[in-house]
């Protein structure tokens, strides 16, 4: 039996965190290829450190997306995030591009040919999760951790808080009673700032953003409200720590409240099931919870490289389900083709919609008119209700 009374913690990192800078650049490259050719294949990693950006990986797509364009894409991403500091500046950083053609062996296994449907780009397991803790059907700790940093970033970009820097982290610990979040026991926020600000100054800048995000009455005690606990955070971003694509996969998903598959998302085109099947499993889990069939739902999908259909579709509603889980798995597979091609078609993933996913989580976001965050739609709810007479 699962615990009912406990503390649970999740963290988030801002768009200016070194790993998120790397994710943003990699996903901006994915977008450039998909904008030029929706059928491009992309797997690009980025390393960022003191005034150095290194891109490496494999692609198959139009020659127009060349090294010079990728360098421009990297610089634009860094400028948009807001880095114009001595140790990491969008204009002054050296950019190295080591991107080459995709392996022909991988292409043979993955591409459609004759009677063979397009196969998965790799083996692997992917998880999707949804719960009733927040209106967007995300776990509350990661949701609030993201919202605090988004609020600080909006203030920085708008000019309301010009002395905040791009690099920031948050951590939220919630008290659960009878399995439901009821309040906050601690908040940690570390944010880069101008040298003229004291720790006390930064604390008072951060405070209203936390208060505005948390539900009324949920604020933690003053002695567990930690802001820049080391005392000073002037040097930040890739100048302070090396960044790499794909190192914040728990931040990208459910904050540790649900299982995670083996792969990261950023830098990968949607033929890679690490990305597309994780989106599909979230989409299905969210619609199950949105239809009122369960209060919590996790879905696991598994694939083999070169094989189109999933090897397994596992559904667990943690004892909160109102329908049979085996039957639910069958119905979900009837409502959505879970082959790589079927997922991309159903969710419209062959579009330049990925740079926006690189910070503040891939899930719990509002669907965009151009197809971004399509996996957050609740358009299967009515069909699921009909299938189960709900």
mmCIF file with all atom_site columns, C-alpha atoms in Angstrom, residues 200-316:
data_model
loop_
_atom_site.group_PDB
_atom_site.id
_atom_site.type_symbol
_atom_site.label_atom_id
_atom_site.label_alt_id
_atom_site.label_comp_id
_atom_site.label_asym_id
_atom_site.label_entity_id
_atom_site.label_seq_id
_atom_site.pdbx_PDB_ins_code
_atom_site.Cartn_x
_atom_site.Cartn_y
_atom_site.Cartn_z
_atom_site.occupancy
_atom_site.B_iso_or_equiv
_atom_site.pdbx_formal_charge
_atom_site.auth_seq_id
_atom_site.auth_comp_id
_atom_site.auth_asym_id
_atom_site.auth_atom_id
_atom_site.pdbx_PDB_model_num
ATOM 1   C CA . UNK A 1 200 ? 18.799  39.982 1.602   1.00 0.00 ? 200 UNK A CA 1
ATOM 2   C CA . UNK A 1 201 ? 18.020  42.042 -1.518  1.00 0.00 ? 201 UNK A CA 1
ATOM 3   C CA . UNK A 1 202 ? 17.678  38.924 -3.653  1.00 0.00 ? 202 UNK A CA 1
ATOM 4   C CA . UNK A 1 203 ? 15.485  37.267 -1.016  1.00 0.00 ? 203 UNK A CA 1
ATOM 5   C CA . UNK A 1 204 ? 12.975  40.118 -1.177  1.00 0.00 ? 204 UNK A CA 1
ATOM 6   C CA . UNK A 1 205 ? 13.016  40.113 -5.000  1.00 0.00 ? 205 UNK A CA 1
ATOM 7   C CA . UNK A 1 206 ? 12.239  36.395 -5.014  1.00 0.00 ? 206 UNK A CA 1
ATOM 8   C CA . UNK A 1 207 ? 9.637   36.366 -2.225  1.00 0.00 ? 207 UNK A CA 1
ATOM 9   C CA . UNK A 1 208 ? 6.617   37.788 -4.144  1.00 0.00 ? 208 UNK A CA 1
ATOM 10  C CA . UNK A 1 209 ? 7.197   35.387 -7.019  1.00 0.00 ? 209 UNK A CA 1
ATOM 11  C CA . UNK A 1 210 ? 6.963   32.426 -4.637  1.00 0.00 ? 210 UNK A CA 1
ATOM 12  C CA . UNK A 1 211 ? 3.928   33.855 -2.838  1.00 0.00 ? 211 UNK A CA 1
ATOM 13  C CA . UNK A 1 212 ? 2.112   34.515 -6.116  1.00 0.00 ? 212 UNK A CA 1
ATOM 14  C CA . UNK A 1 213 ? 2.719   30.978 -7.394  1.00 0.00 ? 213 UNK A CA 1
ATOM 15  C CA . UNK A 1 214 ? 1.851   28.932 -4.317  1.00 0.00 ? 214 UNK A CA 1
ATOM 16  C CA . UNK A 1 215 ? -1.811  28.568 -3.302  1.00 0.00 ? 215 UNK A CA 1
ATOM 17  C CA . UNK A 1 216 ? -2.940  30.928 -0.558  1.00 0.00 ? 216 UNK A CA 1
ATOM 18  C CA . UNK A 1 217 ? -1.768  29.766 2.849   1.00 0.00 ? 217 UNK A CA 1
ATOM 19  C CA . UNK A 1 218 ? 0.802   27.338 1.445   1.00 0.00 ? 218 UNK A CA 1
ATOM 20  C CA . UNK A 1 219 ? 3.956   29.433 1.975   1.00 0.00 ? 219 UNK A CA 1
ATOM 21  C CA . UNK A 1 220 ? 6.637   27.655 3.952   1.00 0.00 ? 220 UNK A CA 1
ATOM 22  C CA . UNK A 1 221 ? 7.946   28.916 7.324   1.00 0.00 ? 221 UNK A CA 1
ATOM 23  C CA . UNK A 1 222 ? 10.445  31.767 7.105   1.00 0.00 ? 222 UNK A CA 1
ATOM 24  C CA . UNK A 1 223 ? 13.309  29.620 8.434   1.00 0.00 ? 223 UNK A CA 1
ATOM 25  C CA . UNK A 1 224 ? 12.858  27.111 5.586   1.00 0.00 ? 224 UNK A CA 1
ATOM 26  C CA . UNK A 1 225 ? 12.649  29.734 2.846   1.00 0.00 ? 225 UNK A CA 1
ATOM 27  C CA . UNK A 1 226 ? 16.138  29.522 1.393   1.00 0.00 ? 226 UNK A CA 1
ATOM 28  C CA . UNK A 1 227 ? 17.267  32.086 -1.195  1.00 0.00 ? 227 UNK A CA 1
ATOM 29  C CA . UNK A 1 228 ? 20.824  31.889 -2.520  1.00 0.00 ? 228 UNK A CA 1
ATOM 30  C CA . UNK A 1 229 ? 21.905  29.870 0.533   1.00 0.00 ? 229 UNK A CA 1
ATOM 31  C CA . UNK A 1 230 ? 25.587  30.135 -0.439  1.00 0.00 ? 230 UNK A CA 1
ATOM 32  C CA . UNK A 1 231 ? 25.210  33.909 -0.111  1.00 0.00 ? 231 UNK A CA 1
ATOM 33  C CA . UNK A 1 232 ? 26.365  35.002 -3.573  1.00 0.00 ? 232 UNK A CA 1
ATOM 34  C CA . UNK A 1 233 ? 25.562  33.929 -7.141  1.00 0.00 ? 233 UNK A CA 1
ATOM 35  C CA . UNK A 1 234 ? 27.064  36.460 -9.543  1.00 0.00 ? 234 UNK A CA 1
ATOM 36  C CA . UNK A 1 235 ? 29.020  34.130 -11.836 1.00 0.00 ? 235 UNK A CA 1
ATOM 37  C CA . UNK A 1 236 ? 26.501  31.798 -13.435 1.00 0.00 ? 236 UNK A CA 1
ATOM 38  C CA . UNK A 1 237 ? 25.533  29.914 -16.558 1.00 0.00 ? 237 UNK A CA 1
ATOM 39  C CA . UNK A 1 238 ? 28.110  28.009 -18.599 1.00 0.00 ? 238 UNK A CA 1
ATOM 40  C CA . UNK A 1 239 ? 30.851  30.272 -17.210 1.00 0.00 ? 239 UNK A CA 1
ATOM 41  C CA . UNK A 1 240 ? 30.184  28.801 -13.769 1.00 0.00 ? 240 UNK A CA 1
ATOM 42  C CA . UNK A 1 241 ? 29.444  25.187 -14.742 1.00 0.00 ? 241 UNK A CA 1
ATOM 43  C CA . UNK A 1 242 ? 29.708  23.173 -17.944 1.00 0.00 ? 242 UNK A CA 1
ATOM 44  C CA . UNK A 1 243 ? 26.367  22.412 -19.607 1.00 0.00 ? 243 UNK A CA 1
ATOM 45  C CA . UNK A 1 244 ? 25.353  19.355 -21.640 1.00 0.00 ? 244 UNK A CA 1
ATOM 46  C CA . UNK A 1 245 ? 22.231  18.392 -23.554 1.00 0.00 ? 245 UNK A CA 1
ATOM 47  C CA . UNK A 1 246 ? 19.993  15.892 -21.806 1.00 0.00 ? 246 UNK A CA 1
ATOM 48  C CA . UNK A 1 247 ? 21.205  16.153 -18.213 1.00 0.00 ? 247 UNK A CA 1
ATOM 49  C CA . UNK A 1 248 ? 17.935  17.419 -16.704 1.00 0.00 ? 248 UNK A CA 1
ATOM 50  C CA . UNK A 1 249 ? 15.523  14.658 -17.663 1.00 0.00 ? 249 UNK A CA 1
ATOM 51  C CA . UNK A 1 250 ? 13.693  14.603 -14.314 1.00 0.00 ? 250 UNK A CA 1
ATOM 52  C CA . UNK A 1 251 ? 13.202  18.375 -14.516 1.00 0.00 ? 251 UNK A CA 1
ATOM 53  C CA . UNK A 1 252 ? 11.879  17.841 -18.053 1.00 0.00 ? 252 UNK A CA 1
ATOM 54  C CA . UNK A 1 253 ? 9.234   15.359 -16.917 1.00 0.00 ? 253 UNK A CA 1
ATOM 55  C CA . UNK A 1 254 ? 7.573   14.768 -13.536 1.00 0.00 ? 254 UNK A CA 1
ATOM 56  C CA . UNK A 1 255 ? 10.106  15.838 -10.943 1.00 0.00 ? 255 UNK A CA 1
ATOM 57  C CA . UNK A 1 256 ? 10.645  12.284 -9.738  1.00 0.00 ? 256 UNK A CA 1
ATOM 58  C CA . UNK A 1 257 ? 6.960   11.687 -8.965  1.00 0.00 ? 257 UNK A CA 1
ATOM 59  C CA . UNK A 1 258 ? 6.736   9.059  -11.725 1.00 0.00 ? 258 UNK A CA 1
ATOM 60  C CA . UNK A 1 259 ? 9.131   6.635  -13.451 1.00 0.00 ? 259 UNK A CA 1
ATOM 61  C CA . UNK A 1 260 ? 11.373  7.904  -16.231 1.00 0.00 ? 260 UNK A CA 1
ATOM 62  C CA . UNK A 1 261 ? 12.585  6.120  -19.346 1.00 0.00 ? 261 UNK A CA 1
ATOM 63  C CA . UNK A 1 262 ? 16.186  5.781  -20.384 1.00 0.00 ? 262 UNK A CA 1
ATOM 64  C CA . UNK A 1 263 ? 16.517  8.696  -22.782 1.00 0.00 ? 263 UNK A CA 1
ATOM 65  C CA . UNK A 1 264 ? 16.485  12.473 -22.903 1.00 0.00 ? 264 UNK A CA 1
ATOM 66  C CA . UNK A 1 265 ? 14.320  14.492 -25.301 1.00 0.00 ? 265 UNK A CA 1
ATOM 67  C CA . UNK A 1 266 ? 16.205  17.563 -26.496 1.00 0.00 ? 266 UNK A CA 1
ATOM 68  C CA . UNK A 1 267 ? 18.207  17.507 -29.704 1.00 0.00 ? 267 UNK A CA 1
ATOM 69  C CA . UNK A 1 268 ? 16.196  14.622 -31.171 1.00 0.00 ? 268 UNK A CA 1
ATOM 70  C CA . UNK A 1 269 ? 13.743  14.706 -34.060 1.00 0.00 ? 269 UNK A CA 1
ATOM 71  C CA . UNK A 1 270 ? 10.382  12.998 -33.445 1.00 0.00 ? 270 UNK A CA 1
ATOM 72  C CA . UNK A 1 271 ? 11.311  9.730  -35.165 1.00 0.00 ? 271 UNK A CA 1
ATOM 73  C CA . UNK A 1 272 ? 13.287  9.078  -31.986 1.00 0.00 ? 272 UNK A CA 1
ATOM 74  C CA . UNK A 1 273 ? 10.854  7.332  -29.645 1.00 0.00 ? 273 UNK A CA 1
ATOM 75  C CA . UNK A 1 274 ? 12.758  8.646  -26.628 1.00 0.00 ? 274 UNK A CA 1
ATOM 76  C CA . UNK A 1 275 ? 10.955  11.867 -27.467 1.00 0.00 ? 275 UNK A CA 1
ATOM 77  C CA . UNK A 1 276 ? 7.803   11.048 -29.412 1.00 0.00 ? 276 UNK A CA 1
ATOM 78  C CA . UNK A 1 277 ? 6.718   8.018  -27.369 1.00 0.00 ? 277 UNK A CA 1
ATOM 79  C CA . UNK A 1 278 ? 7.282   9.914  -24.118 1.00 0.00 ? 278 UNK A CA 1
ATOM 80  C CA . UNK A 1 279 ? 4.959   12.586 -25.486 1.00 0.00 ? 279 UNK A CA 1
ATOM 81  C CA . UNK A 1 280 ? 2.439   9.943  -26.561 1.00 0.00 ? 280 UNK A CA 1
ATOM 82  C CA . UNK A 1 281 ? 2.449   8.236  -23.165 1.00 0.00 ? 281 UNK A CA 1
ATOM 83  C CA . UNK A 1 282 ? 1.887   11.570 -21.390 1.00 0.00 ? 282 UNK A CA 1
ATOM 84  C CA . UNK A 1 283 ? -0.920  12.357 -23.841 1.00 0.00 ? 283 UNK A CA 1
ATOM 85  C CA . UNK A 1 284 ? -2.668  9.060  -23.142 1.00 0.00 ? 284 UNK A CA 1
ATOM 86  C CA . UNK A 1 285 ? -2.180  9.237  -19.358 1.00 0.00 ? 285 UNK A CA 1
ATOM 87  C CA . UNK A 1 286 ? -3.474  12.825 -19.281 1.00 0.00 ? 286 UNK A CA 1
ATOM 88  C CA . UNK A 1 287 ? -6.581  11.898 -21.237 1.00 0.00 ? 287 UNK A CA 1
ATOM 89  C CA . UNK A 1 288 ? -7.253  8.930  -18.937 1.00 0.00 ? 288 UNK A CA 1
ATOM 90  C CA . UNK A 1 289 ? -7.147  11.227 -15.894 1.00 0.00 ? 289 UNK A CA 1
ATOM 91  C CA . UNK A 1 290 ? -8.982  13.996 -17.746 1.00 0.00 ? 290 UNK A CA 1
ATOM 92  C CA . UNK A 1 291 ? -11.788 11.567 -18.550 1.00 0.00 ? 291 UNK A CA 1
ATOM 93  C CA . UNK A 1 292 ? -12.201 10.802 -14.858 1.00 0.00 ? 292 UNK A CA 1
ATOM 94  C CA . UNK A 1 293 ? -11.163 7.158  -15.294 1.00 0.00 ? 293 UNK A CA 1
ATOM 95  C CA . UNK A 1 294 ? -8.425  7.489  -12.639 1.00 0.00 ? 294 UNK A CA 1
ATOM 96  C CA . UNK A 1 295 ? -6.889  10.039 -10.286 1.00 0.00 ? 295 UNK A CA 1
ATOM 97  C CA . UNK A 1 296 ? -3.369  8.903  -11.161 1.00 0.00 ? 296 UNK A CA 1
ATOM 98  C CA . UNK A 1 297 ? -2.133  7.085  -14.249 1.00 0.00 ? 297 UNK A CA 1
ATOM 99  C CA . UNK A 1 298 ? 1.262   5.999  -15.523 1.00 0.00 ? 298 UNK A CA 1
ATOM 100 C CA . UNK A 1 299 ? 1.761   4.459  -18.952 1.00 0.00 ? 299 UNK A CA 1
ATOM 101 C CA . UNK A 1 300 ? 4.877   2.683  -20.148 1.00 0.00 ? 300 UNK A CA 1
ATOM 102 C CA . UNK A 1 301 ? 5.655   2.060  -23.817 1.00 0.00 ? 301 UNK A CA 1
ATOM 103 C CA . UNK A 1 302 ? 8.584   -0.042 -25.047 1.00 0.00 ? 302 UNK A CA 1
ATOM 104 C CA . UNK A 1 303 ? 10.166  -0.332 -28.494 1.00 0.00 ? 303 UNK A CA 1
ATOM 105 C CA . UNK A 1 304 ? 12.855  -2.196 -30.437 1.00 0.00 ? 304 UNK A CA 1
ATOM 106 C CA . UNK A 1 305 ? 14.981  -0.428 -33.026 1.00 0.00 ? 305 UNK A CA 1
ATOM 107 C CA . UNK A 1 306 ? 13.596  -0.905 -36.522 1.00 0.00 ? 306 UNK A CA 1
ATOM 108 C CA . UNK A 1 307 ? 10.268  -2.341 -35.243 1.00 0.00 ? 307 UNK A CA 1
ATOM 109 C CA . UNK A 1 308 ? 7.185   -0.204 -35.747 1.00 0.00 ? 308 UNK A CA 1
ATOM 110 C CA . UNK A 1 309 ? 4.753   -1.427 -33.096 1.00 0.00 ? 309 UNK A CA 1
ATOM 111 C CA . UNK A 1 310 ? 5.411   -1.099 -29.356 1.00 0.00 ? 310 UNK A CA 1
ATOM 112 C CA . UNK A 1 311 ? 6.484   -4.279 -27.612 1.00 0.00 ? 311 UNK A CA 1
ATOM 113 C CA . UNK A 1 312 ? 4.301   -3.466 -24.608 1.00 0.00 ? 312 UNK A CA 1
ATOM 114 C CA . UNK A 1 313 ? 1.711   -0.946 -23.428 1.00 0.00 ? 313 UNK A CA 1
ATOM 115 C CA . UNK A 1 314 ? 1.546   -0.995 -19.626 1.00 0.00 ? 314 UNK A CA 1
ATOM 116 C CA . UNK A 1 315 ? -1.062  0.950  -17.653 1.00 0.00 ? 315 UNK A CA 1
ATOM 117 C CA . UNK A 1 316 ? -1.067  1.470  -13.868 1.00 0.00 ? 316 UNK A CA 1
#
